[in-house]
Structure formats: structure tokens, C-alpha cells
Coordinates of N, CA and C in Angstrom, one line a residue:
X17 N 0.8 -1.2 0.0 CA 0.0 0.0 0.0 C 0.9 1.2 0.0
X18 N 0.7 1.9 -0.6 CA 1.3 3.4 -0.7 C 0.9 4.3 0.2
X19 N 1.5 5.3 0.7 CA 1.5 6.2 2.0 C 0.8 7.2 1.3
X20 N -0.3 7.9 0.8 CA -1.1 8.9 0.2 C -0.9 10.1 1.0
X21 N -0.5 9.5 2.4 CA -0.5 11.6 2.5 C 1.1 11.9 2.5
X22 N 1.7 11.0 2.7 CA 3.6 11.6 2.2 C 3.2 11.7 0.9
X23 N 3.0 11.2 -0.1 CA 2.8 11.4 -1.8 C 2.5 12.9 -2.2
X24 N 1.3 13.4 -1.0 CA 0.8 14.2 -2.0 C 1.4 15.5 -1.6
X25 N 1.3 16.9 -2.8 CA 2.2 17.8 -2.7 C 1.7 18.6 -2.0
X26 N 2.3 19.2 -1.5 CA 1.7 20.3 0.1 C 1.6 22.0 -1.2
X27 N 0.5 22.4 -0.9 CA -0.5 23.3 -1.5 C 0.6 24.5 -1.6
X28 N 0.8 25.1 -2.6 CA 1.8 26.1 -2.9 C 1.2 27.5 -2.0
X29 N 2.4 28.3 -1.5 CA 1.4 29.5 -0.7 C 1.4 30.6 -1.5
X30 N 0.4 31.3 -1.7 CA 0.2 32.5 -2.4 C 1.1 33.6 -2.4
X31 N 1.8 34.3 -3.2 CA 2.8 35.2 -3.3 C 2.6 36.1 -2.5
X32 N 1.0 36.9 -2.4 CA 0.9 38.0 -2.0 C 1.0 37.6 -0.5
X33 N 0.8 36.3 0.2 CA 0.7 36.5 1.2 C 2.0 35.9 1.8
X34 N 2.8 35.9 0.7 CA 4.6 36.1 1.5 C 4.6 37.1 1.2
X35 N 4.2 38.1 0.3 CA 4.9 39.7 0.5 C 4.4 40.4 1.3
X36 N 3.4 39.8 1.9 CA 2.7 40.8 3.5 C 3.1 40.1 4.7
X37 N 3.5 39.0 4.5 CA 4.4 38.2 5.6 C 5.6 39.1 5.9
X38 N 6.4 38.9 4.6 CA 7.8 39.6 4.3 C 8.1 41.0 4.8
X39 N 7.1 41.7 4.8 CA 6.7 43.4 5.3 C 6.8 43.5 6.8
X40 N 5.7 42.7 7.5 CA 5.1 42.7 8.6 C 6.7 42.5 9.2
X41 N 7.5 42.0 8.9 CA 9.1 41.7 9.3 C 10.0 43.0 9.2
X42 N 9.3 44.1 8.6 CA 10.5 45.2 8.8 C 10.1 46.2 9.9
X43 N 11.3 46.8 10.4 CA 10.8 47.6 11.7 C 10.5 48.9 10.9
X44 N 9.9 49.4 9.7 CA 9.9 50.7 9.1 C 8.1 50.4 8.9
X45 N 7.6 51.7 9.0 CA 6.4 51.5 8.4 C 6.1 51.6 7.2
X46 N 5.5 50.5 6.5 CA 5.3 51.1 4.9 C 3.6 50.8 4.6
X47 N 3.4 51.5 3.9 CA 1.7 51.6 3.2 C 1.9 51.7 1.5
X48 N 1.2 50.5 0.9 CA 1.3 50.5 -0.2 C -0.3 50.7 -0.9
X49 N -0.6 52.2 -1.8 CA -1.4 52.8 -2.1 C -2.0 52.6 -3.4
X50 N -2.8 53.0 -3.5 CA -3.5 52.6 -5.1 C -4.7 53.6 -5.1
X51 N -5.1 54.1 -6.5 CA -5.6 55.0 -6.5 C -5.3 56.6 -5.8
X52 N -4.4 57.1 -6.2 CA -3.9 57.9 -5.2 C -3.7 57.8 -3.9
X53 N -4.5 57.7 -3.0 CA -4.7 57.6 -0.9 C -5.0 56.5 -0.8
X54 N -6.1 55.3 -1.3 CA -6.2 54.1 -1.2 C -5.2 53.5 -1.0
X55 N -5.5 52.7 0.7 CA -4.3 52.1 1.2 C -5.2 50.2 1.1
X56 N -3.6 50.1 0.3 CA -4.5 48.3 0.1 C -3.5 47.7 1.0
X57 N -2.6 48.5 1.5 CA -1.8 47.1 2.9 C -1.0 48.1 3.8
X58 N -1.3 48.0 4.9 CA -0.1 48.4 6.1 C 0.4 47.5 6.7
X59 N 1.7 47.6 6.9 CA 2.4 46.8 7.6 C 2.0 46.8 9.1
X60 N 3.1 45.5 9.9 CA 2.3 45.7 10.9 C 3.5 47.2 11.1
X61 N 4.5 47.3 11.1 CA 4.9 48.5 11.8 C 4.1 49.8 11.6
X62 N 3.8 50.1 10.4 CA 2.8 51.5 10.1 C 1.7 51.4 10.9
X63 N 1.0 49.8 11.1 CA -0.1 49.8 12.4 C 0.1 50.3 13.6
X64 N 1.5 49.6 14.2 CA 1.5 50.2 15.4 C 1.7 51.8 15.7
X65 N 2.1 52.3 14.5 CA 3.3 53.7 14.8 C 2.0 54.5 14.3
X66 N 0.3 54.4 13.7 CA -0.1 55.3 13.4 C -1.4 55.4 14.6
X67 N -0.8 56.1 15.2 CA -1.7 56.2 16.1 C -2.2 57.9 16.5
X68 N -2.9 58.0 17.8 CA -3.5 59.1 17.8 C -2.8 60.0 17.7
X69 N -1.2 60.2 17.8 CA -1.0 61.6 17.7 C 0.1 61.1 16.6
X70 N 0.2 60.4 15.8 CA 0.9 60.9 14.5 C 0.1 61.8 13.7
X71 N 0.9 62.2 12.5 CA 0.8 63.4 12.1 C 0.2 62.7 10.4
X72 N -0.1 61.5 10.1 CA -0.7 60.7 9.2 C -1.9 60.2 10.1
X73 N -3.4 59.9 9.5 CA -4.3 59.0 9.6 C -4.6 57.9 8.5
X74 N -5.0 56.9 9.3 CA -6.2 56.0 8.3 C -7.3 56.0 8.7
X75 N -7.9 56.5 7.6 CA -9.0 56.2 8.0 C -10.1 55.3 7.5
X76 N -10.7 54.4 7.8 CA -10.8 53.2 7.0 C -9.9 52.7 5.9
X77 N -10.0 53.0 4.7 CA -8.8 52.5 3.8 C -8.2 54.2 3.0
X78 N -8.1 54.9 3.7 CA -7.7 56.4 3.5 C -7.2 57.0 4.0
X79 N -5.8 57.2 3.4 CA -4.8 57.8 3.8 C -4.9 59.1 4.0
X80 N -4.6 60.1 5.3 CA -5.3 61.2 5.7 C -4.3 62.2 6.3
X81 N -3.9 63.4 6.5 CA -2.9 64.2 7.4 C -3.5 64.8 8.2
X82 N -3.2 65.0 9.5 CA -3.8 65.6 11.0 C -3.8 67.2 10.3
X83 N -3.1 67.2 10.0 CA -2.7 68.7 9.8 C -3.1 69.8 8.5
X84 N -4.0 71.0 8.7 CA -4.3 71.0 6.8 C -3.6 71.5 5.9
X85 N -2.7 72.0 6.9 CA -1.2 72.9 6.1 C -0.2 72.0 5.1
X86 N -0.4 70.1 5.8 CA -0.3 69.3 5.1 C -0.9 68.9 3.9
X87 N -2.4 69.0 4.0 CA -3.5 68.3 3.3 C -2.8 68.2 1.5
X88 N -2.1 70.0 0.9 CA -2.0 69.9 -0.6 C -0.3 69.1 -0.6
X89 N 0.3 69.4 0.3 CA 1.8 69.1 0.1 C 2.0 67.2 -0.1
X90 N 0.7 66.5 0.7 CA 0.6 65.1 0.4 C 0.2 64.4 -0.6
X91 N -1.0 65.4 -1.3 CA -1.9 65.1 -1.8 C -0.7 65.1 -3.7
X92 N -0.1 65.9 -3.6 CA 1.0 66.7 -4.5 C 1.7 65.9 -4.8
X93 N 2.0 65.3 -3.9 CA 3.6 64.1 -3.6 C 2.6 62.9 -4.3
X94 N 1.5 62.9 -3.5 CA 1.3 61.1 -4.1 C 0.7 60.9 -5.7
X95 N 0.2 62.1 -5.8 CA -0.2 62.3 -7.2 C 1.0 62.4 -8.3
X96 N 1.9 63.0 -8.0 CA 3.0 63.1 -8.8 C 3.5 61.6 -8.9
X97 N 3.8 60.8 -8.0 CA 4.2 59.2 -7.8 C 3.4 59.0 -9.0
X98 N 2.0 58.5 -8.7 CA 1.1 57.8 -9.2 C 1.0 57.6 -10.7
X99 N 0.5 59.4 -11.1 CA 0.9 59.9 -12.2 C 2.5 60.2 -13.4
X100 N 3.4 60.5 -12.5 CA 4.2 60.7 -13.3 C 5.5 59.8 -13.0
X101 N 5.8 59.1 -11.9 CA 6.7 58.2 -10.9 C 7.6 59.4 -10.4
X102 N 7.4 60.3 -9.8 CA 8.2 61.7 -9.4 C 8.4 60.2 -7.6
X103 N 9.3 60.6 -7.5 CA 9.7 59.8 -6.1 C 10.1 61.0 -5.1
X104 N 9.6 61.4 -3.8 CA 10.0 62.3 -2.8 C 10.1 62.3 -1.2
X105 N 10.8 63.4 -0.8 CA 11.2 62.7 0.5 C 10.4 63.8 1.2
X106 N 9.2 63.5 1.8 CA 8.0 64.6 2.6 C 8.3 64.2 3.8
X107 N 7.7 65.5 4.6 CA 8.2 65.8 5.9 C 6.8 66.6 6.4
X108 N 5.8 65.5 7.5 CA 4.7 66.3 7.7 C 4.3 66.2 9.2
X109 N 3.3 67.2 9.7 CA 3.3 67.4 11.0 C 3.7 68.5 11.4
X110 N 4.2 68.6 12.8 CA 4.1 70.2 13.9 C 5.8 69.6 14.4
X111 N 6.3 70.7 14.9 CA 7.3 70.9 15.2 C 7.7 69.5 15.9
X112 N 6.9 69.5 16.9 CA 6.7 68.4 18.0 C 6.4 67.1 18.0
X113 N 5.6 66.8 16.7 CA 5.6 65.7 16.4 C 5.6 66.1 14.9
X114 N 7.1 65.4 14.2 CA 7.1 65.4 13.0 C 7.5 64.0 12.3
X115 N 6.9 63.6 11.3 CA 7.9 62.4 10.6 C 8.2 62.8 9.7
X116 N 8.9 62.1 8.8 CA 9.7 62.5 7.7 C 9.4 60.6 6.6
X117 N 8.7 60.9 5.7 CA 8.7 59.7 4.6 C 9.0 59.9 3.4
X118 N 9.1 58.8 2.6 CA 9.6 58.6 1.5 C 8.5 58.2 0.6
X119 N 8.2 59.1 -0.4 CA 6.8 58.3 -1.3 C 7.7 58.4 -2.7
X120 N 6.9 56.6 -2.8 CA 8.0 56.0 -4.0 C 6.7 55.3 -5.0
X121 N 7.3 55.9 -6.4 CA 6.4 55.5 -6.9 C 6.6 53.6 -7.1
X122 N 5.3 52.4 -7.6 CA 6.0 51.3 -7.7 C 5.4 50.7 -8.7
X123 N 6.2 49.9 -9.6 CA 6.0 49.6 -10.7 C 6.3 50.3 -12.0
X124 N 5.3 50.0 -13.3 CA 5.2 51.1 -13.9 C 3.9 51.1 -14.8
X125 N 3.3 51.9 -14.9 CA 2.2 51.8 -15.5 C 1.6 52.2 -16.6
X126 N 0.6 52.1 -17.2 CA 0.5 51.9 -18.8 C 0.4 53.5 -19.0
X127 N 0.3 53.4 -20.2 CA 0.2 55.2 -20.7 C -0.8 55.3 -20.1
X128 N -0.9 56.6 -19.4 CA -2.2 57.6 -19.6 C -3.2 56.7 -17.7
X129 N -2.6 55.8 -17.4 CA -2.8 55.1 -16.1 C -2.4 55.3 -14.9
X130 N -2.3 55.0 -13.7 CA -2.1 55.8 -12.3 C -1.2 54.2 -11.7
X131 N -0.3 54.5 -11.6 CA 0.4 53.0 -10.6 C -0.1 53.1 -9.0
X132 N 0.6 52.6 -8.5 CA 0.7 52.0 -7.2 C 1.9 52.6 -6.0
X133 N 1.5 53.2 -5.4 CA 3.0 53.9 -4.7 C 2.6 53.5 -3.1
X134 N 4.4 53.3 -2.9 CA 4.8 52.9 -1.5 C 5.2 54.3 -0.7
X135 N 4.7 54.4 0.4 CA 4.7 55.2 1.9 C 5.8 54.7 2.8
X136 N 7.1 54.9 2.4 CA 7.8 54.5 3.5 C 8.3 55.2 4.7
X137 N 7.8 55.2 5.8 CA 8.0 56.2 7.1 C 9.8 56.1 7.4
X138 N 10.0 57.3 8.1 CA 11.4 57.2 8.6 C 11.3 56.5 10.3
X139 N 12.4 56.8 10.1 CA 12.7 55.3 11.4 C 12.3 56.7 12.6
X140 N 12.1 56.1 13.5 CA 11.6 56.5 15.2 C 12.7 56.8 15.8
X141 N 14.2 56.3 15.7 CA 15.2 56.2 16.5 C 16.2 56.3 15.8
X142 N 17.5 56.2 15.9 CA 18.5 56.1 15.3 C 19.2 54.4 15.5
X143 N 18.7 54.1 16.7 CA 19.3 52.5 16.4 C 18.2 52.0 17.0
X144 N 17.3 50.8 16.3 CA 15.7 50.4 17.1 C 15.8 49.6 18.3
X145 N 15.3 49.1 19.4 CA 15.3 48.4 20.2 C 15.3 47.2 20.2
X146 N 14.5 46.4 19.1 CA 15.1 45.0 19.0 C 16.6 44.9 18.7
X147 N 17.0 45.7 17.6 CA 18.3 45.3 16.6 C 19.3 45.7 18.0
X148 N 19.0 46.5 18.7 CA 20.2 47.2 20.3 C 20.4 45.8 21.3
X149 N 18.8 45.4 21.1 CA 19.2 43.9 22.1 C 19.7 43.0 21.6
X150 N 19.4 42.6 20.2 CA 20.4 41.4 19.6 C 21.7 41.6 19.6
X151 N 22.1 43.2 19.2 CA 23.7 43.6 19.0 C 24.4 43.0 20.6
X152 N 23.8 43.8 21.5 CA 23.9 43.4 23.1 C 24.6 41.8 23.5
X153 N 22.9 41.2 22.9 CA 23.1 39.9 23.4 C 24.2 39.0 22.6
X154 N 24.6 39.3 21.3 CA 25.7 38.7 20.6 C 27.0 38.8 21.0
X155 N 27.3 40.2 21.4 CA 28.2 40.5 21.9 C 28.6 40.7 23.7
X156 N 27.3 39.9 24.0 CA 27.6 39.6 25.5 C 28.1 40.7 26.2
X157 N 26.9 42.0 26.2 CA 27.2 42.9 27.0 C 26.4 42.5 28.1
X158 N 26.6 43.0 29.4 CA 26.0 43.0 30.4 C 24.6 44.1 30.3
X159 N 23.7 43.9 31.3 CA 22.6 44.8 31.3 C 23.0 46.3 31.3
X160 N 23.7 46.8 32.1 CA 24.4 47.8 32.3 C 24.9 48.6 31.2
X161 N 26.3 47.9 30.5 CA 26.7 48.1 29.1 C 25.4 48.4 27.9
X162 N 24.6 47.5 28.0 CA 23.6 47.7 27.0 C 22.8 48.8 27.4
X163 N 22.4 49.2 28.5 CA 22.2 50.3 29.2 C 22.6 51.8 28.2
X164 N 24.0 51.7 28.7 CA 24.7 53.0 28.3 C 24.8 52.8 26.5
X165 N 24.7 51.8 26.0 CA 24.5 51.4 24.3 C 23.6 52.1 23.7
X166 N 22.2 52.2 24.6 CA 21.2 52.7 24.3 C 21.2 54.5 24.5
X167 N 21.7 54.4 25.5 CA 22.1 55.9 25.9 C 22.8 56.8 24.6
X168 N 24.1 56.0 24.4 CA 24.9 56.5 23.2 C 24.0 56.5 21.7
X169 N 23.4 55.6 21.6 CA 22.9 55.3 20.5 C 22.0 56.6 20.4
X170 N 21.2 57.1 21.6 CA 20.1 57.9 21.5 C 21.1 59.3 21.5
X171 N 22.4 59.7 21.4 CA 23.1 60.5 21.5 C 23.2 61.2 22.2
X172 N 23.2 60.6 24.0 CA 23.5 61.1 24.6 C 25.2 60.8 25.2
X173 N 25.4 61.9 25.9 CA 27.2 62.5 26.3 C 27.1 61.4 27.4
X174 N 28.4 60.7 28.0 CA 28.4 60.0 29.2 C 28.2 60.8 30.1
X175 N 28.4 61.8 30.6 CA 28.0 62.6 31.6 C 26.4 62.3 31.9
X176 N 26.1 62.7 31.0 CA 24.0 63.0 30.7 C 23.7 61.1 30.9
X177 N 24.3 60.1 30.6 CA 23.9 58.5 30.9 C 24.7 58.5 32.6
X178 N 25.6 59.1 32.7 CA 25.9 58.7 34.1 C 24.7 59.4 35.3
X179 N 24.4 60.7 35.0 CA 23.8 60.9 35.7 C 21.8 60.3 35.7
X180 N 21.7 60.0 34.7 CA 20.3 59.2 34.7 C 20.5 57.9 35.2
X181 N 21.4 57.2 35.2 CA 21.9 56.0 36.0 C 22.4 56.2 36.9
X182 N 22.7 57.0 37.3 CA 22.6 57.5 39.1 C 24.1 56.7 39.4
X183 N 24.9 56.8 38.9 CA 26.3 56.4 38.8 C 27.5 57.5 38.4
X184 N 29.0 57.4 38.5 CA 29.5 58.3 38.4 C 30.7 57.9 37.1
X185 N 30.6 59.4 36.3 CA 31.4 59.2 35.2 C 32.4 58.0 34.8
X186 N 33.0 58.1 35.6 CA 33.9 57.4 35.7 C 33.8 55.6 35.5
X187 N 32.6 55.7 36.1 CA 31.7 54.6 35.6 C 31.3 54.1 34.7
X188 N 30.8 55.1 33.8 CA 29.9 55.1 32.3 C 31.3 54.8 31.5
X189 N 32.5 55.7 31.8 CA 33.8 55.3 30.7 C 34.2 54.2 30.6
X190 N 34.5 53.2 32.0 CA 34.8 52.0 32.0 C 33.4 51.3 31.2
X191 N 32.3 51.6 31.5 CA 31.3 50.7 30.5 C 31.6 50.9 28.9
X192 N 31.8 52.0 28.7 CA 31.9 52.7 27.2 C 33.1 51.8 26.9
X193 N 34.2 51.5 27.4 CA 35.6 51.0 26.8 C 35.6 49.3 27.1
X194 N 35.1 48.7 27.5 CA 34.2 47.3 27.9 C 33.2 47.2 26.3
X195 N 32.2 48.3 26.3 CA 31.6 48.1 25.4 C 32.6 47.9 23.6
X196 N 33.3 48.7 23.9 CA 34.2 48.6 22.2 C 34.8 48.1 22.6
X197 N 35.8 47.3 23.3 CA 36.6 46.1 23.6 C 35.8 45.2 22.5
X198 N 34.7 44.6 23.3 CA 33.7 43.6 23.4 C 33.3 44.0 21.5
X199 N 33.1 44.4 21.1 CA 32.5 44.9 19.9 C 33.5 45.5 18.7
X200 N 34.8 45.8 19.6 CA 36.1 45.8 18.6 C 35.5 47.0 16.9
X201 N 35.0 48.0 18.5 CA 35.0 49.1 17.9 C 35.9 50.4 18.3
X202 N 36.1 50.8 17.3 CA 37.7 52.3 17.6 C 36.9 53.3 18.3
X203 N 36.0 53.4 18.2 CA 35.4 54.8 19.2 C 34.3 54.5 18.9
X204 N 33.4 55.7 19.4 CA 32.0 55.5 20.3 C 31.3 55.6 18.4
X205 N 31.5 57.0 17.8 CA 31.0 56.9 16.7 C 31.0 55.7 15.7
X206 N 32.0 54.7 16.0 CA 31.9 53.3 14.9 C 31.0 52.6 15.8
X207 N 31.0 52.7 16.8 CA 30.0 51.6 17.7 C 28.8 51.9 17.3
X208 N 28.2 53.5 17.4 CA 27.3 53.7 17.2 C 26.9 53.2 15.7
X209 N 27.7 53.4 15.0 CA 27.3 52.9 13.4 C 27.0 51.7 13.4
X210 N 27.3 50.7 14.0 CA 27.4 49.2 13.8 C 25.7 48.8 14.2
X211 N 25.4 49.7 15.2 CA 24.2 49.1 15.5 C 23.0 49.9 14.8
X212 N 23.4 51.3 14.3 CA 22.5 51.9 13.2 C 22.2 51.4 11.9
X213 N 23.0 50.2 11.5 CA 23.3 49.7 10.1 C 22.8 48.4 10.3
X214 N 22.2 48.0 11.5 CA 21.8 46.0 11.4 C 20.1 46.8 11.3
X215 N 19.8 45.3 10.4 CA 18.7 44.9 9.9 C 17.3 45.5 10.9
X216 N 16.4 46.5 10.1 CA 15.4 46.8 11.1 C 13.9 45.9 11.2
X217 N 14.0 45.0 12.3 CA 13.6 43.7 12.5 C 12.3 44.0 12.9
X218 N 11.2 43.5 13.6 CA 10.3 43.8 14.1 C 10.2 42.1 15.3
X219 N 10.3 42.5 16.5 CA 9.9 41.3 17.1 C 8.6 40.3 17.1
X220 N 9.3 39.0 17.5 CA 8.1 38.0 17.1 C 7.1 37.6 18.1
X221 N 7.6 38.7 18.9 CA 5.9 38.7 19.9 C 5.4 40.0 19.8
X222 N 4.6 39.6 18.6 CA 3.9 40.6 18.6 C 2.7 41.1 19.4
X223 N 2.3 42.8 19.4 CA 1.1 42.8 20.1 C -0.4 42.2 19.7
X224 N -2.2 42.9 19.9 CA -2.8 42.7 19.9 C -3.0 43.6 18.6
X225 N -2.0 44.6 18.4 CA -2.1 45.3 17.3 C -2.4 44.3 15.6
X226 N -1.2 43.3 15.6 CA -1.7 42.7 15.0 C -3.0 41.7 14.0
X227 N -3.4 41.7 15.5 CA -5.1 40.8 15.7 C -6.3 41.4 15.2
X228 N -5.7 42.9 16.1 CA -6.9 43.7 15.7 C -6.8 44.7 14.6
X229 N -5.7 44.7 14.0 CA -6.0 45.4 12.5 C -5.1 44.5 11.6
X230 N -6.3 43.8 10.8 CA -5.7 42.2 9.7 C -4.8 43.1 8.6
X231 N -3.8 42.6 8.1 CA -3.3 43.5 6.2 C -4.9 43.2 5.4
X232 N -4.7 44.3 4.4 CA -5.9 44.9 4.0 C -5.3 44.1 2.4
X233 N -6.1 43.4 2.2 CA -5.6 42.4 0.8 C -7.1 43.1 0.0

């Protein structure tokens, strides 16, 4: 007798739903548009990061700016994508809360037809929190060290990390020179680079964010 379920071929998975797999994996937010504002997918990152006081809305499947001083400068950028593939680097919002994105046109599309353009948000941080704990935990810093990693990363002076760690200078430099031993970095500025330039990951426990807002297929 022959084994019928080893035999038979396991069901091929649908592309689109590895390229929204694939997405949900980057720590950057992206929104990929159609029809001008029509948003047919957010990542999970753009889920979590658009919330009540960014300076972008969705609103149901509609891409929207808090702000109306925004309203023509978005509206300008994504039309130009759509229409002509003009690619730009927008910067919207109040002093206080500002982001800064990249609208890229994608594809290319027939004469006289509107493509598809990607919304890619700028990063939150300068080095993100998962990729600071992996660098950390590879290179077997202590809690401490990774501490002041974060500190530097965020650009702060060891002075300004010693005193929020309630420790004294002298302290923070022996961590600082521990940390580039360990990481076999020449100074603070290459350390800092090493961990600005790893992969921006998105952890695998995710929230309820998830759950509660599905990719929009």
C-alpha cells in the first residue's frame, strides 16, 4: 500500500501572502497605495506607529494628514508618484511631532494610467530596540553596558547617561571602553554605526495590534 499523505504535494502559498508576511518583518512603516490615498496594505509596523497623535491618519482605507497645512503638500507628492513616478522625501506634521517619509512610486504603468506607490515612514530612533538587544546579546554585553548602548545610541554624552543611571562618570567610561573592547570598535562613533546599520527587525511577539487590524488584501 502506498503512503497517500507523504505522496501528495503540500498546497503552494500564495505570493501576496509572502509579500505581506515579508513586510510585517520590517521595523519601518510602509503603506502601499493605489488609486492615489487608497491604502491596500499596512504593515504591521505602520499599524502600530499610526496612532492618535501621528501626524498621518487611516481612516478606513484612507490615507489622511492631522494637519491641513499638510493636506495639498501630500496630496501633490502622491499624485505626482502615481501619475508621473516623481519619487519624494516629505516631511509632515508640527514641530513636536514630526515624521519625515519617502513616497516612491511602484511599478510602472500603462500610458495615460495611475500606478501604485509605496509610503515609507522614517525610522523612530536612530538605532531600534530590538536590533540594540540582539547587538547586546551577541556580543555579551551585560545589562548595564547595553544600558549606556542605548544611551549613546540615543546621543547622549556619558555625563548625561551617568547621571540618569545615578552612577558616576567614571563609571559610564569604564562601560563605554568594555563596550568597544567587546564589539572591537575604535570609538563611540563606529559603535554607534554598527548598531544603526543592522537589519530593522520587528519582534516575534507581537502585540494585539496585530489581531486587531488584519493586512488589508
Amino acid at each position: 500500500m502506498f503512503d497517500t499523505h507523504h505522496n501528495q504535494a503540500a498546497a503552494p502559498v500564495p505570493l501576496w501572502s509572502l509579500l505581506i508576511a515579508m513586510l510585517d518583518e520590517v521595523d519601518f512603516g510602509m503603506l502601499l497605495l493605489v488609486d492615489t490615498s487608497r491604502v491596500l496594505h499596512a504593515n504591521y509596523a505602520a499599524r502600530a506607529e499610526l496612532d492618535a497623535e501621528h501626524p498621518l491618519q487611516l481612516l478606513g482605507d484612507q490615507l489622511r494628514v492631522r494637519h491641513a497645512k499638510d493636506v495639498v503638500m501630500l496630496r501633490r507628492a502622491l499624485d505626482d508618484a502615481a501619475a508621473r513616478g516623481h519619487r519624494r522625501l516629505l516631511a509632515v506634521g508640527d514641530a513636536d511631532n514630526a515624521t519625515t517619509m519617502a513616497i516612491v512610486p511602484v511599478g510602472r504603468p500603462a500610458c495615460g494610467a495611475r500606478g501604485a506607490t509605496l509610503v515609507m515612514f522614517g525610522k523612530r530612533r536612530m538605532c531600534q530596540d530590538l536590533s540594540l538587544h540582539w547587538f547586546a546579546s551577541a556580543h555579551q554585553l551585560t545589562p548595564a553596558e547595553a544600558e549606556v548602548l542605548r544611551g549613546l545610541c540615543d546621543g547622549e554624552p556619558p555625563r548625561a547617561i551617568a547621571q540618569r543611571q545615578h552612577v558616576a562618570i567614571s563609571t559610564v567610561r569604564s562601560q563605554i571602553s568594555a563596550i568597544r573592547s567587546k564589539t572591537r570598535s575604535s570609538n563611540i562613533r563606529a559603535l554607534v554605526r554598527q548598531v544603526a546599520l543592522l537589519p530593522p527587525l520587528v519582534s516575534a511577539l507581537r502585540s494585539s495590534i496585530a489581531g486587531a487590524c488584519p493586512p488589508k488584501t
